[in-house]
Structure formats: C-alpha cells, structure tokens
C-alpha cells in the first residue's frame, strides 16, 4: 500500500463533526460585530516579511523564532502572516482607509506561528481580529471590552473568563521604566534564567511575563510600570476603568501584563481562563497609536484585539453546549426502489418551496431499516418516507424522529405546512 501523507504538525483539519461548533461561533460573532457597526476586511495570508519585522518588532519571539518565512520565485522574502494587525494597517494605509476618519473593522482567518504545538497552541490557528482607527479616547477601548464581555455572555463562557488590564503608558514613560527595570534586574542577575538573560538588553519588559517560579519573588519586588506612567496615560486608564465599572465588568489590574508584540502603548488587556491548561489567553489586544505612522501612514490612533478561535471552540466543547443548531431538519428516504426517483424529486421540490429548511436525501439505497438508522443518525427532526403507495397517491409518510408521536401520511400540501412550521422553530 502507498505510504499516506500526513498533515503538517500543528496544522489541524477541522472535521465535519467539529465544523458545526465553528460555524455556530462564527455566526454569533458576525451578528455581534454587526450589532456594533463593524465592517469586515479580508487581507492576504502572505505579506512581505518586512511588514511583520517593522510592526511586531525584531526582538520578539514571533519575529525571532516563529515566522514561516520563505523566498518566492522572484527572490522576495515573504511570510505567512503570524497575526492580522500589521496586515490590517498595511491595507488601511494602502487604500486610504485610515487618515482623517474613523474606522471599525474586523477579520477572521488563519494565522501561522512555528510554536511548539500543544493543547490550545497550534502552528496554523485562527483569529477573529477587531481593529479601530482614528479614535484615541478611552470610550473606544471600553467599547471593545464591552463587546468581548457580551460575546462571552452569548456563548455562556462569562463565568470561566477573567479580564486582565494594564497600561503601557507613553513611549517616553516606558523608556524610563525600562531603564529602571533593567537596572533592578541586573542587580538580581543571579536569579535570572537563561531566557531572561537573553532578554535583558533586547526586551526586558517581557521578563515580567515569566512564569518561572524561581524568579517569582524577585519579580514581585521589581519596580512597577504604574510608578512611571505619564499623566495623560494615567487619566486615560482611570477613565477606562470608570467605564468598565459603570458597565459592571470586573477586571484585575495586572502590572506585569506587557504583551508579546512591540507595537502597544497605553491600554493592553487579555481575557484569560483556567479551563484550558497552559494556553489560557483566549483574547488579547490593546492600543497601538504609533503603528500606522511607523508603517508609513499619517499618525492615527488605533486600538484592537484578536481572539483565538481554537481556544474558544475548545471551551465550548468542554461545556458541551446544547445550543448547537441541528444541521439537518428532514431526511428523505425511499422504502421501495420505484420510489427512488420520486424521492429525489420531492427533495428538490421541498427545497424550492420551503426556504431555510435543511433537507438530506438518502443516497446509496439499502434496506429500509438501515435507511431509518441513517435518518436517525443525521440528527433530523423528521423522516419523510416514500413507497409505492405514497407515490401512487401523491402522499408522504412522516415519521417523527424526536417526538413521541405516531407516524402519519399526508398530502404534499399538508406536508409543506408541517415543514414550514419546522423552519420557524
Ligand atoms: P496575540 O496575543 O499574539 O495578539 O494573539 C491573540 C490571540 O490569538 C491569543 O490570545 C490566542 O488566543 C490566539 N493565539 C495566538 N497564538 C496562537 C497559537 N499558536 N495557537 C492558537 N491560538 C493562538 C495578536 O495577534 C494581536 N494582533 C492582537 C491585536 C489586535 N492587538 C491589537 N489588535
């Protein structure tokens, strides 16, 4: 037998048994985004490598170790996008969507990072990202957080998620803090692990993110970023908190939340859960007021977030949500061979007449009992059975698969009524 070719490690097939949950999630989020007036943007999956280097930052894990970068046939360096913000800003600048106007946009799709795969962490994963431009006040930051909180409520996930919040303040404030932090960390260099020593000069704030218990005590005593906040950032943060308080959204001010991408300033936030093991961040984002200009556009304030679809779908799976819509409403089968063509005709006719109804026709023949078993497995509410008698009398037998109700034989007209009622349910 020929050797089977396997999928690439960390790049998953999403199987028919799983796509129902994905579609449910996608439908809920599309509705939610529409209810806030956000429009969809679709960007390419491949971009010039420099785009990510210049935005995410040369000395971040993503750019240093995780990008899928290759030379194309012209010798240009291209990269499979590791995230969507950089592409969104690139597209916004290129098409004049950002300057002197406000924009609220979202995107959905695969991202690629060469990380070590484990539960909730993959090399191809999917994000829903939301980006807003031209708005600098805390009102829009609050709107984004309120929107995510509403999503958790709709999905039944609120009780499993905690909001962590911080402000990275202005670039100047962060630079001053960076100096103080580096000095402190040097004093304690004996406790630093290998990773942190490497980061000491390049990206010391990321050391705060370390989960290494041997450094916990030392990091707890480290200088705090909030001690270096500039006045405007302090007010911005306080106003954001006031808005969250007014909306009844609880949060934890996590002084050590710094994010792994370089473009952030002021507000940063993450929604985290304990129910997924090590990969507990399901949604993360913040303000990036400098990025549009950094990528060649005119200075434009911006704030956004992205959520990891796999992680949220895993949470939904764990909940085993019953709210999943059924995929087939009606299963049509032929009890006798002479009814096979009429059954196919009936299926087409129903699709013409009853919009929104999901109709599956039994294909492949087989014994009646086996066909009924398939009807049951399909999850359909009704089985419609055609046999010699039904075809002759222009009738259909209905079997109720999910109710204690005797089967009945109806005319086509009466059938259409029953099916219409099913769509409304
Ligand atoms: P990020 O924190 O790198 O931010 O990713 C956002 C979310 O994507 C994470 O919280 C996680 O749920 C999911 N995620 C990231 N990497 C993986 C992975 N390897 N496997 C599965 N899920 C993953 C960004 O990407 C920013 N662009 C967010 C943003 C938008 N900030 C402003 N606007």
CSV table of C-alpha atoms and ligand atoms in Angstrom, one decimal:
chain,number,residue,atom,x,y,z
A,1,UNK,CA,0.0,0.0,0.0
A,2,UNK,CA,1.2,3.5,-0.8
A,3,UNK,CA,2.5,5.5,2.2
A,4,UNK,CA,0.0,8.0,3.4
A,5,UNK,CA,0.9,11.6,3.5
A,6,UNK,CA,0.2,13.3,6.8
A,7,UNK,CA,-0.8,16.8,7.7
A,8,UNK,CA,1.9,19.2,8.9
A,9,UNK,CA,2.4,19.1,12.6
A,10,UNK,CA,0.4,21.7,14.4
A,11,UNK,CA,-1.8,22.3,11.4
A,12,UNK,CA,-5.2,20.8,12.0
A,13,UNK,CA,-8.0,19.5,9.9
A,14,UNK,CA,-11.3,20.8,11.2
A,15,UNK,CA,-13.5,17.8,10.7
A,16,UNK,CA,-17.2,17.7,9.8
A,17,UNK,CA,-18.0,16.7,13.4
A,18,UNK,CA,-16.3,19.9,14.6
A,19,UNK,CA,-17.4,22.5,12.0
A,20,UNK,CA,-20.8,22.8,13.5
A,21,UNK,CA,-19.3,24.4,16.6
A,22,UNK,CA,-17.0,26.6,14.5
A,23,UNK,CA,-20.0,27.8,12.4
A,24,UNK,CA,-22.0,28.5,15.5
A,25,UNK,CA,-19.2,30.6,16.9
A,26,UNK,CA,-18.6,32.4,13.7
A,27,UNK,CA,-22.3,33.2,13.3
A,28,UNK,CA,-22.6,34.5,16.9
A,29,UNK,CA,-19.6,36.8,16.4
A,30,UNK,CA,-20.7,38.0,13.0
A,31,UNK,CA,-24.0,39.1,14.5
A,32,UNK,CA,-22.3,40.7,17.4
A,33,UNK,CA,-19.9,42.7,15.3
A,34,UNK,CA,-22.7,43.8,13.0
A,35,UNK,CA,-24.7,45.0,16.1
A,36,UNK,CA,-21.8,47.3,16.9
A,37,UNK,CA,-21.4,48.6,13.4
A,38,UNK,CA,-18.1,47.0,12.5
A,39,UNK,CA,-17.3,46.0,8.8
A,40,UNK,CA,-15.3,43.1,7.6
A,41,UNK,CA,-11.9,43.4,5.8
A,42,UNK,CA,-10.1,40.5,4.2
A,43,UNK,CA,-6.4,40.6,3.8
A,44,UNK,CA,-4.0,38.2,2.0
A,45,UNK,CA,-2.4,35.4,4.1
A,46,UNK,CA,1.1,36.2,2.7
A,47,UNK,CA,2.8,39.6,3.2
A,48,UNK,CA,6.3,41.0,2.8
A,49,UNK,CA,8.5,39.8,5.7
A,50,UNK,CA,9.5,43.4,6.5
A,51,UNK,CA,5.9,44.3,7.4
A,52,UNK,CA,6.0,42.0,10.4
A,53,UNK,CA,9.5,42.8,11.3
A,54,UNK,CA,8.7,46.5,11.4
A,55,UNK,CA,5.4,46.2,13.3
A,56,UNK,CA,5.7,43.2,15.7
A,57,UNK,CA,9.3,44.0,16.4
A,58,UNK,CA,12.7,42.4,15.5
A,59,UNK,CA,13.4,41.1,19.0
A,60,UNK,CA,10.1,39.4,19.8
A,61,UNK,CA,9.5,35.7,19.9
A,62,UNK,CA,7.3,35.8,16.9
A,63,UNK,CA,9.8,37.5,14.6
A,64,UNK,CA,12.9,35.8,16.0
A,65,UNK,CA,11.7,32.3,16.1
A,66,UNK,CA,8.1,31.7,14.9
A,67,UNK,CA,7.6,33.1,11.4
A,68,UNK,CA,7.1,31.0,8.3
A,69,UNK,CA,9.4,33.0,6.1
A,70,UNK,CA,10.4,31.9,2.6
A,71,UNK,CA,11.8,33.4,-0.6
A,72,UNK,CA,9.3,33.3,-3.5
A,73,UNK,CA,10.4,32.6,-7.1
A,74,UNK,CA,11.4,36.2,-7.6
A,75,UNK,CA,13.7,36.0,-4.5
A,76,UNK,CA,11.4,38.3,-2.4
A,77,UNK,CA,11.2,37.4,1.3
A,78,UNK,CA,7.6,36.6,2.1
A,79,UNK,CA,6.0,35.5,5.4
A,80,UNK,CA,2.7,33.7,6.2
A,81,UNK,CA,1.0,36.1,8.5
A,82,UNK,CA,1.6,35.4,12.2
A,83,UNK,CA,-1.2,37.9,13.1
A,84,UNK,CA,-3.6,40.3,11.5
A,85,UNK,CA,-3.0,43.8,12.9
A,86,UNK,CA,0.1,44.5,10.7
A,87,UNK,CA,-1.8,43.5,7.6
A,88,UNK,CA,-4.8,45.4,8.5
A,89,UNK,CA,-2.8,48.6,9.0
A,90,UNK,CA,-0.9,47.9,5.7
A,91,UNK,CA,-4.2,47.6,3.9
A,92,UNK,CA,-5.7,50.6,5.6
A,93,UNK,CA,-2.7,52.8,4.6
A,94,UNK,CA,-2.6,51.4,1.1
A,95,UNK,CA,-6.3,52.1,0.4
A,96,UNK,CA,-6.6,55.4,2.3
A,97,UNK,CA,-8.9,54.0,4.9
A,98,UNK,CA,-7.4,55.4,8.0
A,99,UNK,CA,-6.3,59.0,7.7
A,100,UNK,CA,-8.7,61.7,9.0
A,101,UNK,CA,-11.6,59.3,9.5
A,102,UNK,CA,-12.7,56.7,11.9
A,103,UNK,CA,-12.9,53.0,11.1
A,104,UNK,CA,-14.1,50.0,12.9
A,105,UNK,CA,-13.1,46.8,11.2
A,106,UNK,CA,-12.8,43.0,11.8
A,107,UNK,CA,-11.3,40.0,10.1
A,108,UNK,CA,-11.3,36.3,10.6
A,109,UNK,CA,-8.9,33.7,9.3
A,110,UNK,CA,-5.8,31.5,9.7
A,111,UNK,CA,-2.5,32.8,11.2
A,112,UNK,CA,0.8,30.9,11.3
A,113,UNK,CA,3.4,30.6,14.0
A,114,UNK,CA,6.1,28.0,14.3
A,115,UNK,CA,5.5,27.4,18.0
A,116,UNK,CA,5.7,24.1,19.9
A,117,UNK,CA,2.2,22.5,19.4
A,118,UNK,CA,0.2,21.6,22.5
A,119,UNK,CA,-3.4,21.8,23.6
A,120,UNK,CA,-4.7,25.3,22.5
A,121,UNK,CA,-1.4,26.1,20.7
A,122,UNK,CA,-1.0,25.3,17.0
A,123,UNK,CA,1.1,26.3,14.1
A,124,UNK,CA,-1.9,27.2,11.9
A,125,UNK,CA,-4.6,28.7,14.1
A,126,UNK,CA,-7.5,31.1,13.6
A,127,UNK,CA,-8.2,34.5,14.9
A,128,UNK,CA,-11.1,36.9,14.8
A,129,UNK,CA,-9.5,40.3,15.0
A,130,UNK,CA,-11.1,43.7,15.5
A,131,UNK,CA,-9.2,46.9,14.8
A,132,UNK,CA,-10.4,50.5,15.2
A,133,UNK,CA,-8.7,53.6,13.9
A,134,UNK,CA,-8.9,57.4,14.4
A,135,UNK,CA,-10.2,57.2,18.0
A,136,UNK,CA,-8.0,58.0,20.9
A,137,UNK,CA,-10.2,58.3,23.9
A,138,UNK,CA,-10.9,55.5,26.5
A,139,UNK,CA,-14.5,55.3,25.2
A,140,UNK,CA,-13.5,53.1,22.2
A,141,UNK,CA,-11.2,50.9,24.5
A,142,UNK,CA,-14.2,50.4,26.7
A,143,UNK,CA,-16.5,49.6,23.7
A,144,UNK,CA,-14.1,46.8,22.6
A,145,UNK,CA,-14.0,45.3,26.1
A,146,UNK,CA,-17.8,45.6,26.5
A,147,UNK,CA,-18.2,43.9,23.1
A,148,UNK,CA,-16.0,40.9,24.2
A,149,UNK,CA,-17.9,40.7,27.5
A,150,UNK,CA,-21.1,40.5,25.6
A,151,UNK,CA,-19.7,37.7,23.4
A,152,UNK,CA,-18.7,35.6,26.4
A,153,UNK,CA,-22.3,36.1,27.8
A,154,UNK,CA,-23.8,35.0,24.5
A,155,UNK,CA,-21.6,31.9,24.4
A,156,UNK,CA,-22.2,31.0,28.0
A,157,UNK,CA,-18.5,31.5,28.9
A,158,UNK,CA,-18.5,34.5,31.2
A,159,UNK,CA,-18.0,32.6,34.4
A,160,UNK,CA,-14.8,31.0,33.1
A,161,UNK,CA,-13.1,34.2,32.0
A,162,UNK,CA,-11.2,36.9,33.8
A,163,UNK,CA,-10.2,40.3,32.3
A,164,UNK,CA,-6.6,41.4,33.0
A,165,UNK,CA,-5.8,45.0,32.2
A,166,UNK,CA,-2.8,47.3,32.2
A,167,UNK,CA,-1.5,50.5,30.7
A,168,UNK,CA,1.9,50.6,28.9
A,169,UNK,CA,1.7,54.4,29.0
A,170,UNK,CA,3.6,56.6,26.6
A,171,UNK,CA,6.8,55.6,24.8
A,172,UNK,CA,8.8,58.0,27.0
A,173,UNK,CA,7.3,56.7,30.2
A,174,UNK,CA,8.0,53.1,29.1
A,175,UNK,CA,11.6,54.0,28.2
A,176,UNK,CA,12.2,55.5,31.7
A,177,UNK,CA,10.7,52.4,33.2
A,178,UNK,CA,12.7,50.1,31.0
A,179,UNK,CA,15.9,51.7,32.4
A,180,UNK,CA,14.8,51.3,36.0
A,181,UNK,CA,13.7,47.7,35.4
A,182,UNK,CA,16.9,46.8,33.6
A,183,UNK,CA,19.0,48.2,36.5
A,184,UNK,CA,17.0,46.3,39.0
A,185,UNK,CA,17.2,43.0,37.0
A,186,UNK,CA,21.0,43.4,36.7
A,187,UNK,CA,21.2,43.7,40.5
A,188,UNK,CA,19.4,40.3,40.6
A,189,UNK,CA,21.1,38.7,37.6
A,190,UNK,CA,22.0,35.6,39.7
A,191,UNK,CA,18.3,34.7,39.8
A,192,UNK,CA,17.6,35.3,36.1
A,193,UNK,CA,17.1,32.2,33.9
A,194,UNK,CA,18.7,31.8,30.5
A,195,UNK,CA,15.8,33.2,28.6
A,196,UNK,CA,15.7,36.3,30.8
A,197,UNK,CA,19.4,36.9,30.5
A,198,UNK,CA,18.9,36.9,26.7
A,199,UNK,CA,16.1,39.4,27.0
A,200,UNK,CA,17.8,41.7,29.5
A,201,UNK,CA,19.1,44.0,26.8
A,202,UNK,CA,16.7,43.4,24.0
A,203,UNK,CA,13.3,43.2,25.6
A,204,UNK,CA,13.5,43.4,29.4
A,205,UNK,CA,9.7,44.1,29.9
A,206,UNK,CA,9.0,40.6,28.6
A,207,UNK,CA,10.9,39.2,31.6
A,208,UNK,CA,7.9,40.3,33.7
A,209,UNK,CA,5.8,37.7,31.8
A,210,UNK,CA,8.0,34.9,33.1
A,211,UNK,CA,6.2,32.0,34.8
A,212,UNK,CA,9.4,30.6,36.2
A,213,UNK,CA,8.7,30.1,40.0
A,214,UNK,CA,12.4,30.6,40.8
A,215,UNK,CA,12.1,34.3,39.7
A,216,UNK,CA,8.6,35.0,41.1
A,217,UNK,CA,9.8,36.5,44.4
A,218,UNK,CA,12.3,38.7,42.6
A,219,UNK,CA,9.8,39.9,40.0
A,220,UNK,CA,7.2,40.7,42.7
A,221,UNK,CA,9.7,43.2,44.2
A,222,UNK,CA,10.6,44.7,40.8
A,223,UNK,CA,9.8,48.4,40.1
A,224,UNK,CA,6.2,48.9,38.8
A,225,UNK,CA,5.3,50.3,35.5
A,226,UNK,CA,2.5,52.4,37.0
A,227,UNK,CA,5.1,54.3,39.0
A,228,UNK,CA,6.3,55.7,35.7
A,229,UNK,CA,3.0,56.4,34.0
A,230,UNK,CA,2.7,59.8,32.4
A,231,UNK,CA,-0.2,62.0,33.5
A,232,UNK,CA,-2.3,61.6,30.2
A,233,UNK,CA,-1.9,57.8,30.3
A,234,UNK,CA,-2.9,57.8,34.0
A,235,UNK,CA,-6.1,59.7,33.2
A,236,UNK,CA,-6.8,57.5,30.1
A,237,UNK,CA,-6.5,54.4,32.2
A,238,UNK,CA,-8.6,55.8,35.1
A,239,UNK,CA,-11.4,56.8,32.6
A,240,UNK,CA,-11.4,53.3,31.0
A,241,UNK,CA,-11.7,51.7,34.4
A,242,UNK,CA,-14.6,54.1,35.3
A,243,UNK,CA,-16.4,53.0,32.2
A,244,UNK,CA,-15.8,49.3,32.9
A,245,UNK,CA,-17.1,49.9,36.5
A,246,UNK,CA,-20.2,51.6,35.2
A,247,UNK,CA,-20.8,48.6,32.9
A,248,UNK,CA,-20.3,46.2,35.8
A,249,UNK,CA,-17.3,44.5,34.2
A,250,UNK,CA,-14.8,43.3,36.7
A,251,UNK,CA,-11.1,43.3,35.9
A,252,UNK,CA,-7.7,42.7,37.5
A,253,UNK,CA,-5.1,45.4,37.1
A,254,UNK,CA,-2.1,43.2,36.2
A,255,UNK,CA,1.0,45.3,36.5
A,256,UNK,CA,3.1,42.6,34.7
A,257,UNK,CA,0.9,42.4,31.6
A,258,UNK,CA,3.1,43.6,28.8
A,259,UNK,CA,2.1,41.6,25.7
A,260,UNK,CA,4.5,39.9,23.3
A,261,UNK,CA,4.3,42.3,20.4
A,262,UNK,CA,6.2,45.7,20.3
A,263,UNK,CA,3.5,48.0,18.9
A,264,UNK,CA,1.4,48.6,22.0
A,265,UNK,CA,1.1,51.7,24.1
A,266,UNK,CA,-1.4,52.6,26.9
A,267,UNK,CA,-4.2,50.1,27.2
A,268,UNK,CA,-3.4,46.4,27.0
A,269,UNK,CA,-5.8,43.6,28.0
A,270,UNK,CA,-6.2,39.9,28.0
A,271,UNK,CA,-9.1,37.6,28.7
A,272,UNK,CA,-7.8,34.5,30.4
A,273,UNK,CA,-9.2,31.2,31.6
A,274,UNK,CA,-8.0,28.4,33.8
A,275,UNK,CA,-10.0,25.8,32.0
A,276,UNK,CA,-7.6,25.3,29.1
A,277,UNK,CA,-4.4,24.4,30.9
A,278,UNK,CA,-1.2,26.4,29.9
A,279,UNK,CA,-2.7,28.2,27.0
A,280,UNK,CA,-5.3,30.2,28.9
A,281,UNK,CA,-5.4,33.5,26.9
A,282,UNK,CA,-8.4,33.5,24.6
A,283,UNK,CA,-8.5,37.1,23.6
A,284,UNK,CA,-5.9,39.8,23.8
A,285,UNK,CA,-5.2,43.3,22.5
A,286,UNK,CA,-4.6,46.9,23.2
A,287,UNK,CA,-3.8,50.3,21.9
A,288,UNK,CA,-1.1,50.9,19.2
A,289,UNK,CA,-1.2,54.6,18.5
A,290,UNK,CA,2.2,54.6,16.8
A,291,UNK,CA,1.9,51.8,14.3
A,292,UNK,CA,0.1,53.5,11.5
A,293,UNK,CA,2.8,56.1,11.2
A,294,UNK,CA,5.5,53.6,11.8
A,295,UNK,CA,4.2,51.7,8.7
A,296,UNK,CA,4.3,54.8,6.5
A,297,UNK,CA,0.9,56.3,7.1
A,298,UNK,CA,-0.1,59.5,8.8
A,299,UNK,CA,-0.3,59.4,12.6
A,300,UNK,CA,-3.6,57.7,13.6
A,301,UNK,CA,-4.6,56.4,17.0
A,302,UNK,CA,-5.7,52.7,17.0
A,303,UNK,CA,-6.8,50.0,19.3
A,304,UNK,CA,-7.9,46.4,18.7
A,305,UNK,CA,-7.8,42.8,19.8
A,306,UNK,CA,-7.8,39.3,18.5
A,307,UNK,CA,-9.2,36.1,19.9
A,308,UNK,CA,-8.1,32.6,19.3
A,309,UNK,CA,-10.9,30.6,17.7
A,310,UNK,CA,-9.5,27.2,18.5
A,311,UNK,CA,-9.3,28.1,22.2
A,312,UNK,CA,-12.8,29.4,22.3
A,313,UNK,CA,-14.2,26.4,20.4
A,314,UNK,CA,-12.3,24.1,22.9
A,315,UNK,CA,-14.1,25.9,25.7
A,316,UNK,CA,-17.5,25.5,24.0
A,317,UNK,CA,-16.7,21.8,23.5
A,318,UNK,CA,-15.9,21.4,27.2
A,319,UNK,CA,-19.2,23.0,28.0
A,320,UNK,CA,-20.8,20.6,25.6
A,321,UNK,CA,-23.2,23.3,24.6
A,322,UNK,CA,-26.7,22.0,23.8
A,323,UNK,CA,-27.4,25.2,21.9
A,324,UNK,CA,-25.7,23.9,18.8
A,325,UNK,CA,-28.1,24.1,15.9
A,326,UNK,CA,-29.0,20.8,14.2
A,327,UNK,CA,-27.6,20.5,10.7
A,328,UNK,CA,-30.4,18.5,9.0
A,329,UNK,CA,-34.1,19.1,9.5
A,330,UNK,CA,-35.6,16.5,7.2
A,331,UNK,CA,-34.2,13.2,6.0
A,332,UNK,CA,-36.0,11.7,2.9
A,333,UNK,CA,-35.9,8.1,2.0
A,334,UNK,CA,-37.4,5.6,-0.4
A,335,UNK,CA,-38.9,2.5,1.0
A,336,UNK,CA,-39.1,0.8,-2.4
A,337,UNK,CA,-36.9,1.1,-5.4
A,338,UNK,CA,-39.7,2.6,-7.6
A,339,UNK,CA,-39.9,5.5,-5.1
A,340,UNK,CA,-36.2,6.5,-5.5
A,341,UNK,CA,-36.7,9.0,-8.3
A,342,UNK,CA,-39.9,10.5,-6.8
A,343,UNK,CA,-37.9,10.8,-3.5
A,344,UNK,CA,-35.2,12.8,-5.3
A,345,UNK,CA,-37.9,14.9,-7.0
A,346,UNK,CA,-39.6,15.5,-3.6
A,347,UNK,CA,-36.4,16.7,-2.1
A,348,UNK,CA,-35.8,19.2,-4.9
A,349,UNK,CA,-39.5,20.4,-4.6
A,350,UNK,CA,-39.2,20.9,-0.9
A,351,UNK,CA,-36.0,22.9,-1.3
A,352,UNK,CA,-37.9,25.1,-3.8
A,353,UNK,CA,-40.9,25.6,-1.6
A,354,UNK,CA,-39.5,25.8,2.0
A,355,UNK,CA,-36.6,28.2,2.2
A,356,UNK,CA,-34.2,27.7,5.1
A,357,UNK,CA,-35.1,24.0,5.5
A,358,UNK,CA,-32.1,21.6,5.6
A,359,UNK,CA,-33.0,18.6,3.6
A,360,UNK,CA,-30.9,15.4,3.2
A,361,UNK,CA,-31.8,12.8,0.7
A,362,UNK,CA,-30.8,9.2,1.5
A,363,UNK,CA,-28.3,8.1,-1.2
A,364,UNK,CA,-26.9,4.7,-1.8
A,365,UNK,CA,-30.0,2.6,-1.4
A,366,UNK,CA,-30.0,-0.3,1.2
A,367,UNK,CA,-32.6,-2.0,3.4
A,368,UNK,CA,-35.3,0.2,4.9
A,369,UNK,CA,-34.2,-0.4,8.5
A,370,UNK,CA,-30.7,0.7,7.6
A,371,UNK,CA,-32.0,3.8,5.9
A,372,UNK,CA,-34.0,4.7,9.0
A,373,UNK,CA,-30.9,4.3,11.1
A,374,UNK,CA,-29.1,6.8,8.9
A,375,UNK,CA,-32.1,9.1,9.2
A,376,UNK,CA,-31.8,9.0,13.0
A,377,UNK,CA,-28.0,9.5,13.0
A,378,UNK,CA,-28.4,12.6,10.8
A,379,UNK,CA,-30.0,14.4,13.7
A,380,UNK,CA,-33.0,15.3,11.6
A,381,UNK,CA,-36.3,16.1,13.2
A,382,UNK,CA,-38.4,14.2,10.6
A,383,UNK,CA,-38.0,11.3,8.2
A,384,UNK,CA,-40.1,11.5,5.1
A,385,UNK,CA,-40.8,8.1,3.6
A,386,UNK,CA,-41.9,7.4,0.1
A,387,UNK,CA,-43.0,3.9,-1.0
A,388,UNK,CA,-45.1,2.5,-3.9
A,389,UNK,CA,-48.4,3.5,-2.2
A,390,UNK,CA,-47.3,7.0,-1.3
A,391,UNK,CA,-46.1,7.6,-4.9
A,392,UNK,CA,-49.3,6.4,-6.4
A,393,UNK,CA,-51.5,8.5,-4.0
A,394,UNK,CA,-49.2,11.6,-4.2
A,395,UNK,CA,-48.7,11.4,-0.4
A,396,UNK,CA,-45.8,11.2,2.0
A,397,UNK,CA,-45.4,9.3,5.3
A,398,UNK,CA,-43.9,11.4,8.1
A,399,UNK,CA,-42.0,9.7,11.0
A,400,UNK,CA,-41.3,12.0,13.9
A,401,UNK,CA,-37.8,11.1,15.0
A,402,UNK,CA,-37.5,13.2,18.1
A,403,UNK,CA,-41.1,13.1,19.5
A,404,UNK,CA,-43.5,10.5,20.8
A,405,UNK,CA,-45.9,11.0,18.0
A,406,UNK,CA,-47.4,8.4,15.7
A,407,UNK,CA,-46.4,8.5,12.1
A,408,UNK,CA,-48.9,9.9,9.6
A,409,UNK,CA,-49.4,10.0,5.9
A,410,UNK,CA,-50.1,13.4,4.4
A,411,UNK,CA,-50.8,15.1,1.1
A,412,UNK,CA,-48.0,17.3,-0.4
A,413,UNK,CA,-49.9,20.4,0.5
A,414,UNK,CA,-50.3,19.4,4.2
A,415,UNK,CA,-46.6,18.4,4.2
A,416,UNK,CA,-45.5,21.9,3.1
A,417,UNK,CA,-47.3,23.3,6.1
A,418,UNK,CA,-45.6,20.9,8.6
A,419,UNK,CA,-42.2,21.7,7.1
A,420,UNK,CA,-42.8,25.5,7.2
A,421,UNK,CA,-43.5,25.2,10.9
A,422,UNK,CA,-40.2,23.4,11.3
A,423,UNK,CA,-38.2,26.2,9.8
A,424,UNK,CA,-39.7,28.7,12.3
A,425,UNK,CA,-38.5,26.5,15.2
B,1,LIG,P1,-1.7,37.7,20.2
B,1,LIG,O1,-1.7,37.8,21.7
B,1,LIG,O2,-0.4,37.3,19.6
B,1,LIG,O3,-2.1,39.1,19.7
B,1,LIG,O4,-2.8,36.7,19.7
B,1,LIG,C1,-4.2,36.9,20.0
B,1,LIG,C2,-4.8,35.5,20.4
B,1,LIG,O5,-4.6,34.6,19.4
B,1,LIG,C3,-4.2,34.9,21.6
B,1,LIG,O6,-4.7,35.4,22.8
B,1,LIG,C4,-4.6,33.4,21.4
B,1,LIG,O7,-6.0,33.3,21.9
B,1,LIG,C5,-4.6,33.3,19.9
B,1,LIG,N1,-3.3,32.6,19.6
B,1,LIG,C6,-2.1,33.2,19.4
B,1,LIG,N2,-1.2,32.2,19.1
B,1,LIG,C7,-1.8,31.1,19.0
B,1,LIG,C8,-1.4,29.7,18.7
B,1,LIG,N3,-0.2,29.4,18.3
B,1,LIG,N4,-2.4,28.8,18.7
B,1,LIG,C9,-3.7,29.1,19.0
B,1,LIG,N5,-4.1,30.3,19.3
B,1,LIG,C10,-3.2,31.3,19.3
B,1,LIG,C11,-2.2,39.4,18.3
B,1,LIG,O8,-2.1,38.6,17.5
B,1,LIG,C12,-2.6,40.8,18.1
B,1,LIG,N6,-2.6,41.0,16.6
B,1,LIG,C13,-3.9,41.2,18.7
B,1,LIG,C14,-4.3,42.6,18.5
B,1,LIG,C15,-5.2,43.0,17.5
B,1,LIG,N7,-3.9,43.7,19.1
B,1,LIG,C16,-4.4,44.8,18.6
B,1,LIG,N8,-5.2,44.4,17.6
